[in-house]
Coordinates of C-alpha atoms in Angstrom, one line a residue:
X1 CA -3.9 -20.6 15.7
X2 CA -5.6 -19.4 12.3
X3 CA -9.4 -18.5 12.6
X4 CA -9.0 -18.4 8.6
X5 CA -7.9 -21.9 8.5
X6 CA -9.7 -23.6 11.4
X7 CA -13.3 -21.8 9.7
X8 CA -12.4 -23.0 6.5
X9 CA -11.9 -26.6 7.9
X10 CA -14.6 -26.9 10.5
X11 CA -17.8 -27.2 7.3
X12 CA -15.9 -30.3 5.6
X13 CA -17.6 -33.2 5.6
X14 CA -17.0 -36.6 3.6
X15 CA -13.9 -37.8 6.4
X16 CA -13.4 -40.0 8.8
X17 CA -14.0 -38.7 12.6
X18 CA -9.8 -39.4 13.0
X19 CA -9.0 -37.4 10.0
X20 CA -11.4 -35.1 10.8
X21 CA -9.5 -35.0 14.5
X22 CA -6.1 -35.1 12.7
X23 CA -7.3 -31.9 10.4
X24 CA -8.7 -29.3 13.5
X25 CA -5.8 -30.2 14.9
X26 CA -3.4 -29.2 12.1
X27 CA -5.7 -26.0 11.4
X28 CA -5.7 -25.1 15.2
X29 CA -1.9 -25.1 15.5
X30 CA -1.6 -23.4 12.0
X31 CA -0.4 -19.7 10.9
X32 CA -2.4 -17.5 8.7
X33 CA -0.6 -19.4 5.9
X34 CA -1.9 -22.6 7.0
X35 CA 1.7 -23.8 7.7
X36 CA 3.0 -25.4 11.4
X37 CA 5.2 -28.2 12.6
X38 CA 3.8 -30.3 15.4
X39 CA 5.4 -34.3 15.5
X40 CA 2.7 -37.0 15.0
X41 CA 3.3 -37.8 18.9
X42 CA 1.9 -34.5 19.5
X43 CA -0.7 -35.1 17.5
X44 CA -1.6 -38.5 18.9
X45 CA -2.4 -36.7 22.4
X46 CA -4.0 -34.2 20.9
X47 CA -7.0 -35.9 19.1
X48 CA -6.4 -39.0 21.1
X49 CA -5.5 -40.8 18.2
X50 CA -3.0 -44.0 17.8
X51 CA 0.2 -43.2 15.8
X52 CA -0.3 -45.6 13.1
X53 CA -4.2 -43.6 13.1
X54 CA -2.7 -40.3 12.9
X55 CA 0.1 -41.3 10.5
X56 CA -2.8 -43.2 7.9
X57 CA -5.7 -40.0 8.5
X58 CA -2.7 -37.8 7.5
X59 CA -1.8 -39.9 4.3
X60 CA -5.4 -39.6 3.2
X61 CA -5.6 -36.3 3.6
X62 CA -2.4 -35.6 1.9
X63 CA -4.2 -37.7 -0.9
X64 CA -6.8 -35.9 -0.8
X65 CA -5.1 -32.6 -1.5
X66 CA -6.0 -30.9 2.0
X67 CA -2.5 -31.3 3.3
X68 CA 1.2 -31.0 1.9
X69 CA 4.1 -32.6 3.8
X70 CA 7.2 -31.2 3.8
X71 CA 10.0 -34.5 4.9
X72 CA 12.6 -32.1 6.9
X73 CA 15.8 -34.0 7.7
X74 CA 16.9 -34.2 11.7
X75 CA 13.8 -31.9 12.0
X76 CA 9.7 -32.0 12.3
X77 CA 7.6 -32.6 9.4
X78 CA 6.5 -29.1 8.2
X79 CA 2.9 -29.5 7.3
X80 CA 0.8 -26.8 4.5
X81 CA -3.2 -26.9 5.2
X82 CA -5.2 -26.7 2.3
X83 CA -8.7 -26.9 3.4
X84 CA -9.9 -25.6 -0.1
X85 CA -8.8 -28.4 -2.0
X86 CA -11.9 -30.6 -0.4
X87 CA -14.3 -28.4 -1.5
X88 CA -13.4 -28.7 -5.3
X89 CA -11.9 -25.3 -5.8
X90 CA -9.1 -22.9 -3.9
X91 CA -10.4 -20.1 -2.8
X92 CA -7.9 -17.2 -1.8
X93 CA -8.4 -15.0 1.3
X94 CA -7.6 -11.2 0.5
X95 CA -7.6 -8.6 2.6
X96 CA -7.8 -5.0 1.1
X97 CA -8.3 -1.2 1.2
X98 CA -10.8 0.2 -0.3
X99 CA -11.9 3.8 -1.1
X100 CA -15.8 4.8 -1.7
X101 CA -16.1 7.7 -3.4
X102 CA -19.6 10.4 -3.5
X103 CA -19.2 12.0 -6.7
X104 CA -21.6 14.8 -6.2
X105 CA -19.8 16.2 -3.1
X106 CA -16.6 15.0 -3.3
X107 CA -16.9 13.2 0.1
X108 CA -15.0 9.6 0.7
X109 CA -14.4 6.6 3.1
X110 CA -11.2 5.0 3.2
X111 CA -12.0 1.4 5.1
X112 CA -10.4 -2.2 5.0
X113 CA -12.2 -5.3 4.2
X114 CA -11.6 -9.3 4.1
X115 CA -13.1 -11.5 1.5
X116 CA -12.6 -14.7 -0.1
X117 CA -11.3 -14.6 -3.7
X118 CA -11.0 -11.0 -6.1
X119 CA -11.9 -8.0 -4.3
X120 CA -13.3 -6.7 -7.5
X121 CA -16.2 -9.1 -7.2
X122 CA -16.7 -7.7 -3.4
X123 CA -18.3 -4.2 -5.4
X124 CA -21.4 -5.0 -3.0
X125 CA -19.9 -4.2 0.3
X126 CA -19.7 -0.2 1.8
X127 CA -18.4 -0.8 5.1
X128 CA -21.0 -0.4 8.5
X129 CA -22.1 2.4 10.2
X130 CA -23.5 5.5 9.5
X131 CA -21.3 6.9 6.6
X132 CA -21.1 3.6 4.8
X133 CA -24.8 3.4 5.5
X134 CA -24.8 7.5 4.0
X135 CA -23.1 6.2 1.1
X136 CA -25.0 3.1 0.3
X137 CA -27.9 4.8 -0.1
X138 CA -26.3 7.3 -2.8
X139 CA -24.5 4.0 -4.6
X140 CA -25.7 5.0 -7.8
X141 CA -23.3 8.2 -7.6
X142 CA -20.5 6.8 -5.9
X143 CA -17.4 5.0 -7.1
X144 CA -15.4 2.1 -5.1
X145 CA -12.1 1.7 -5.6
X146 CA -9.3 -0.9 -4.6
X147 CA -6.6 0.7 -3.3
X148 CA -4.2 -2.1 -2.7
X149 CA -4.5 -6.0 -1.4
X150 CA -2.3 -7.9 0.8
X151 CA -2.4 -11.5 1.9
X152 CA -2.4 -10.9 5.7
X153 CA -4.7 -8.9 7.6
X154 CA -1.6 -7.2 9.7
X155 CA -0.4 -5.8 6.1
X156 CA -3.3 -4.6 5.2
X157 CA -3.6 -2.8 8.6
X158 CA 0.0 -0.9 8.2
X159 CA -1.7 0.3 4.9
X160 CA -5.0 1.8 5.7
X161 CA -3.2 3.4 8.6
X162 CA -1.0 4.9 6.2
X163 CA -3.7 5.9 3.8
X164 CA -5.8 7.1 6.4
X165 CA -3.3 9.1 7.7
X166 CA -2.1 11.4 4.3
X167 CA -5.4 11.7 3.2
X168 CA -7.3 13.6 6.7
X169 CA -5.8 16.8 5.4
X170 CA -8.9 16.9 2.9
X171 CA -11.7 18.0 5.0
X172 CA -14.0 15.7 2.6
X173 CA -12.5 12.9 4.3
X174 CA -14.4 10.9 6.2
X175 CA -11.6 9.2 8.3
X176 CA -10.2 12.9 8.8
X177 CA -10.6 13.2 12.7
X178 CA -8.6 11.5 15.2
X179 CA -9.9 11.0 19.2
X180 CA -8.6 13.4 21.8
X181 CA -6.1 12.4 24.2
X182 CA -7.2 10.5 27.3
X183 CA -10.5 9.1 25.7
X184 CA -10.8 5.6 25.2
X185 CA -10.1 5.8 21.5
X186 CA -6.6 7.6 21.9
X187 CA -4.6 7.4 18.7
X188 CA -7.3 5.4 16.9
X189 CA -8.6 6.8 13.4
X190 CA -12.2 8.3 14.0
X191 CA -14.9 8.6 10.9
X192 CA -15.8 12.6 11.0
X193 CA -18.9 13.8 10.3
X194 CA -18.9 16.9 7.9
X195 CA -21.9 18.4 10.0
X196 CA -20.6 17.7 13.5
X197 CA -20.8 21.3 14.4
X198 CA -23.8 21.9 17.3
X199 CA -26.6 23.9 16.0
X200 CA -25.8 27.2 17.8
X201 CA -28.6 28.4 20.7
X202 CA -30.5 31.0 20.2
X203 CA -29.4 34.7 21.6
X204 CA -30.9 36.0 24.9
X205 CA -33.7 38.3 24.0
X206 CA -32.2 41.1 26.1
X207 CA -29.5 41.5 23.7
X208 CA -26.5 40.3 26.1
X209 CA -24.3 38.5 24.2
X210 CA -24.4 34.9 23.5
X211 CA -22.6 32.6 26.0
X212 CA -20.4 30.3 23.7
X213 CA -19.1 34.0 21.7
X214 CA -16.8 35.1 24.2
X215 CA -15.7 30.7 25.1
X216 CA -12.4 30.4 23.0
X217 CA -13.3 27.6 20.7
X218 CA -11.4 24.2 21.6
X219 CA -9.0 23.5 18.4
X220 CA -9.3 19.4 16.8
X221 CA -5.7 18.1 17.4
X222 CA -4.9 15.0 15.6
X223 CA -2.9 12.5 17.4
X224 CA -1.3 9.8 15.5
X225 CA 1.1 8.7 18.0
X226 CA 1.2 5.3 18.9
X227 CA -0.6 4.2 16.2
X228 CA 1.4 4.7 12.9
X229 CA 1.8 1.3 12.0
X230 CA -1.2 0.0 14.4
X231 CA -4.5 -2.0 13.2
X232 CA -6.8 1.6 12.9
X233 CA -9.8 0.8 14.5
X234 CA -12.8 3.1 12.9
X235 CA -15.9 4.0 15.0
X236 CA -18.3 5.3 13.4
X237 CA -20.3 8.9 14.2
X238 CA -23.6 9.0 15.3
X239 CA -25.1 11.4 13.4
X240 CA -25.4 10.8 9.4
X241 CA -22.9 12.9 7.2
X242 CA -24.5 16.4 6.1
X243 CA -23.5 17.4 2.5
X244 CA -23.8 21.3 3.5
X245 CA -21.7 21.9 6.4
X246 CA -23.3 24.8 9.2
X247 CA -22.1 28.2 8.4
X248 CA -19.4 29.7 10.9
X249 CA -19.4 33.5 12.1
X250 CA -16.5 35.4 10.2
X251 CA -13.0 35.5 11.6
X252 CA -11.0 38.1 12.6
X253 CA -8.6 39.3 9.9
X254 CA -5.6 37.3 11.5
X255 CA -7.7 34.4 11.5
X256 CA -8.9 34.9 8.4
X257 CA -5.7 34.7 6.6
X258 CA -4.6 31.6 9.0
X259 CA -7.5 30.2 7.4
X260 CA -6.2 31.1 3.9
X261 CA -3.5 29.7 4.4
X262 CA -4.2 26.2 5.5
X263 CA -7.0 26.4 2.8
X264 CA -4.2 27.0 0.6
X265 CA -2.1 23.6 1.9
X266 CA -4.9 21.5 2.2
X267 CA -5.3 22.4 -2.1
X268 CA -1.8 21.7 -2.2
X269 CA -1.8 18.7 0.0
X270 CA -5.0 17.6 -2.2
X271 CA -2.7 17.8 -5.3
X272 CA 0.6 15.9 -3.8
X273 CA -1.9 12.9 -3.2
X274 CA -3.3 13.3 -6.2
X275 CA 0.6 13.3 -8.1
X276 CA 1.7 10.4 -5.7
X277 CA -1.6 8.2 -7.2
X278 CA -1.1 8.7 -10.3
X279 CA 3.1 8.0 -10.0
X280 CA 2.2 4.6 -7.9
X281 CA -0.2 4.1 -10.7
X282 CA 2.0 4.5 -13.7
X283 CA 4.9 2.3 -11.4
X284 CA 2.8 -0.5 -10.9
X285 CA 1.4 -0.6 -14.4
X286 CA 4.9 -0.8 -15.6
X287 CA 6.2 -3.2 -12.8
X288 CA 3.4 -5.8 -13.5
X289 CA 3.5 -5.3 -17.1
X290 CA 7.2 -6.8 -16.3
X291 CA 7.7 -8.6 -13.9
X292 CA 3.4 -10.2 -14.0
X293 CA 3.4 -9.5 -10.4
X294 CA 1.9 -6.2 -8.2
X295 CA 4.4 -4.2 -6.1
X296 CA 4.9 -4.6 -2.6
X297 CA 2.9 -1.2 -0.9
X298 CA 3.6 -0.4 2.3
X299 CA 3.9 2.7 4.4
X300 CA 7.4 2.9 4.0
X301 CA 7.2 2.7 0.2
X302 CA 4.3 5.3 0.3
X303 CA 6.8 7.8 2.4
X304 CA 9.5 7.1 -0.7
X305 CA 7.4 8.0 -3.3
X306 CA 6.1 10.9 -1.7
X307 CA 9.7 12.1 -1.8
X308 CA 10.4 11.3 -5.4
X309 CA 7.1 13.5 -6.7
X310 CA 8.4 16.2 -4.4
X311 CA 12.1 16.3 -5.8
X312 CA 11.3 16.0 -9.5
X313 CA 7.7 17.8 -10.0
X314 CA 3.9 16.7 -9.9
X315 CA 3.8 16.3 -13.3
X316 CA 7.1 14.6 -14.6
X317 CA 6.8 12.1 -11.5
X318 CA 4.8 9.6 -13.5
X319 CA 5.9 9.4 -16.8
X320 CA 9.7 8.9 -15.3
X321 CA 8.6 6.2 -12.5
X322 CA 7.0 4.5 -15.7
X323 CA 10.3 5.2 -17.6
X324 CA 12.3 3.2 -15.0
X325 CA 10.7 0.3 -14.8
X326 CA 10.3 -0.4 -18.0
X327 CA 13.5 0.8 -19.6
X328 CA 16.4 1.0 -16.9
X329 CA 18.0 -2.0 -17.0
X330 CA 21.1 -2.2 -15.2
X331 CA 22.0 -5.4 -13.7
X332 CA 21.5 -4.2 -9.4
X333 CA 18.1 -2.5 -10.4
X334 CA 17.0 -5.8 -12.7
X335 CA 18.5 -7.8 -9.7
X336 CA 16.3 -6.0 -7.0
X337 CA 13.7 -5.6 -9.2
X338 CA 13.3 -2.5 -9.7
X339 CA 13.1 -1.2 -6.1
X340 CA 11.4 2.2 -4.9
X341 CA 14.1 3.0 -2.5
X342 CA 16.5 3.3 -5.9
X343 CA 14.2 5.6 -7.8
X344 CA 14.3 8.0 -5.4
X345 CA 18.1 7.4 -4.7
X346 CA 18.7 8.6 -8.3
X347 CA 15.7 10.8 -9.0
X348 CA 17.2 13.1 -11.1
X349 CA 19.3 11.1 -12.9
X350 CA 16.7 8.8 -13.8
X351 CA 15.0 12.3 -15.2
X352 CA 17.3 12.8 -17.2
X353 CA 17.7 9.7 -18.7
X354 CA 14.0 9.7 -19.4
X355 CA 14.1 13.7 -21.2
X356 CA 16.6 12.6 -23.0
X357 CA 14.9 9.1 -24.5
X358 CA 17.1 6.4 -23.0
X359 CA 18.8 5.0 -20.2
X360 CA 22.4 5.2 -19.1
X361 CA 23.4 1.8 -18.8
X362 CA 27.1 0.5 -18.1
X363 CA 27.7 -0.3 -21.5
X364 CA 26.5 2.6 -22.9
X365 CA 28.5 4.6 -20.2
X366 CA 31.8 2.7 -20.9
X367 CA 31.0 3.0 -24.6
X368 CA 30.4 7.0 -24.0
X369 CA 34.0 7.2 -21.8
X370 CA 35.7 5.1 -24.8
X371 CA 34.2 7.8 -27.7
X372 CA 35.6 10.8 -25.6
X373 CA 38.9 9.1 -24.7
X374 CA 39.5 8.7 -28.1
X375 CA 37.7 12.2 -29.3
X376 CA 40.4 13.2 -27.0
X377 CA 43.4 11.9 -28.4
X378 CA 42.2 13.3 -31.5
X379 CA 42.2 16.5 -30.5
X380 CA 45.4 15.5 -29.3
X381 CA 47.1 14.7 -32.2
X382 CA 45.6 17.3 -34.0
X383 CA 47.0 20.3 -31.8
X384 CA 50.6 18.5 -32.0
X385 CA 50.1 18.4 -35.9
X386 CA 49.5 21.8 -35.8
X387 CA 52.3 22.6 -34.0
X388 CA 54.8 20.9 -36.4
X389 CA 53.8 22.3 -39.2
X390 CA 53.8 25.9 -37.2
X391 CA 57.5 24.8 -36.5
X392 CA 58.2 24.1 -40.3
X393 CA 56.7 26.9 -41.7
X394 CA 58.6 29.3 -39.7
X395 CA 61.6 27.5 -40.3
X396 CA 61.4 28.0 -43.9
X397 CA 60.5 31.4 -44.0
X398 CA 63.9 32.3 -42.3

């Protein structure tokens, strides 16, 4: 059963009560796609219907544009439900990822949302809870952005997961903290709140020292076990997001350069993400630009790209992602595509090809071999040349 198509069906009006029967049913059985299979006897004791009722409601209806049949021989009628058609214009579900942005502080949201037609037009919508609601009211300084869109919800899930899930290093995240184990939110993507830190109590008057200073502090563990390429389900905190996070006694000189340290690979962390954006940017300009169609982006592809900036270099990553889509052209890549998994296959020789201003195809290769081969039996030729005439000359000299 599709709630997309059985809402989008249940408002018509302008039908029959048996082709309105015939439709719910259709709709009820239906995937996300709006496709199923059921035979018109099925149908019949579904909606109670006649045959010869079920077989003329579904002609109108295929009249009507609502409904494609598909004739399958020695098999069921596959039926495609169109609901939009009735309503004078088709109107595409989308499901997306979106990124909200606070420019003064750096701080973002990273959330998934489902509308009806271009996401762009969706600029409106910051999410619930109390960080979208945080960010709403500061909409004049932040900046949405649509990270990718899928045509089923499941998809679009895998993603966010995914997204969620590289970018919780950066402690301006929002998504960054993940529930504990045994609470009822194990493995499930939590919305942290910068300023989540308890106010500390004041110190005993008689100067003993304060109860929670000698408490080892309990570390936040992120699990993401078990839900990897699960629907994240976001609760949001209770407390609104604080721009100025409270300030923390100083560590200990051990801790101090632990802390260093992980500063130092969050920065680093900060700028992969930022490389891999710009690389999927610069592919999916180029692939488009080609092919008039987006990449597929998945978890899997995100995982491959992070390997190719790694292996060839923050900065070169782009321009040679760019390089191979639009000019390597050899007949398995143009067959597939142009597929992720072979640009990081043949990183570097794809870098190559692009610092030295064009791409190794067969041709060129065979044409390459053929120039040396015969540079070679030049060369040949040459030295036996030489020899001869070192033969003659000697011979006439004695």
């Amino acid at each position: 059963m599709s709630t997309i198509i059985m809402a989008a069906c249940w408002p018509l009006q302008g039908m029959s009560p048996a082709q309105k029967a015939v439709l719910i049913s259709l709709a009820d059985q239906a995937n996300d796609d709006g496709v199923c299979w059921p035979s018109v006897n099925t149908i019949g004791l579904r909606t109670c219907l006649s045959e010869r009722a079920v077989q003329a409601a579904l002609k109108w209806l295929e009249e009507q544009g609502a409904l494609l049949r598909d004739h399958r021989s020695q098999r069921s009628t596959m039926y495609t439900v169109t609901p939009q058609a009735l309503v004078g214009e088709i109107t595409r579900t989308v499901h997306y990822v979106y990124r909200i942005t606070h420019t003064p502080s750096g701080q973002f949201y990273i959330g998934l949302r489902t509308c009806g037609g271009d996401p762009l037009e969706d600029s409106s919508y910051f999410g619930s809870g109390v960080s979208a609601e945080w960010l709403a009211k500061r909409k004049a300084d932040c900046v949405k952005e649509i990270v990718a869109s899928f045509e089923h919800r499941h998809q679009a899930a895998q993603f966010e997961t995914a997204e969620i899930a590289l970018a919780i290093q950066n402690p301006r995240c929002l998504n960054r903290k993940v529930s504990a184990p045994g609470s009822a939110t194990h493995g499930r993507h939590v919305v942290a709140d910068p300023a989540d830190a308890a106010p500390a109590a004041p110190a005993p008057a008689n100067g003993a020292p304060h109860p929670a200073a000698s408490a080892p502090s309990t570390p936040q563990h992120l699990h993401l076990d078990g839900a990897a390429s699960a629907p994240g389900t976001i609760n949001e905190p209770s407390v609104e997001p604080s721009r100025e996070p409270l300030p923390a006694a100083a560590p200990p000189v051990a801790a101090k350069g632990r802390a260093d340290k992980a500063k130092g690979g969050e920065a680093e962390e900060t700028a992969l993400q930022a490389a891999c954006r710009a690389t999927w940017a610069a592919y999916a300009e180029a692939y488009g630009a080609r092919y008039g169609a987006r990449p597929v982006r998945n978890a899997q592809v995100n995982a491959k790209v992070k390997q190719f900036v790694q292996r060839i270099g923050y900065d070169e990553a782009p321009a040679v992602a760019k390089f191979y889509v639009e000019r390597v052209a050899d007949a398995y890549v143009t067959r597939e595509c142009h597929p992720v998994g072979t640009l990081l296959q043949k990183a570097e020789g794809y870098r190559t090809q692009w610092a030295a201003g064009h791409a190794m195809t067969s041709t060129r290769a065979r044409q390459m071999d053929q120039s040396q081969a015969n540079f070679d039996a030049a060369e040949e030729a040459m030295a036996i040349l030489r020899q001869r005439r070192g033969e003659l000359e000697g011979g006439s000299n004695a």
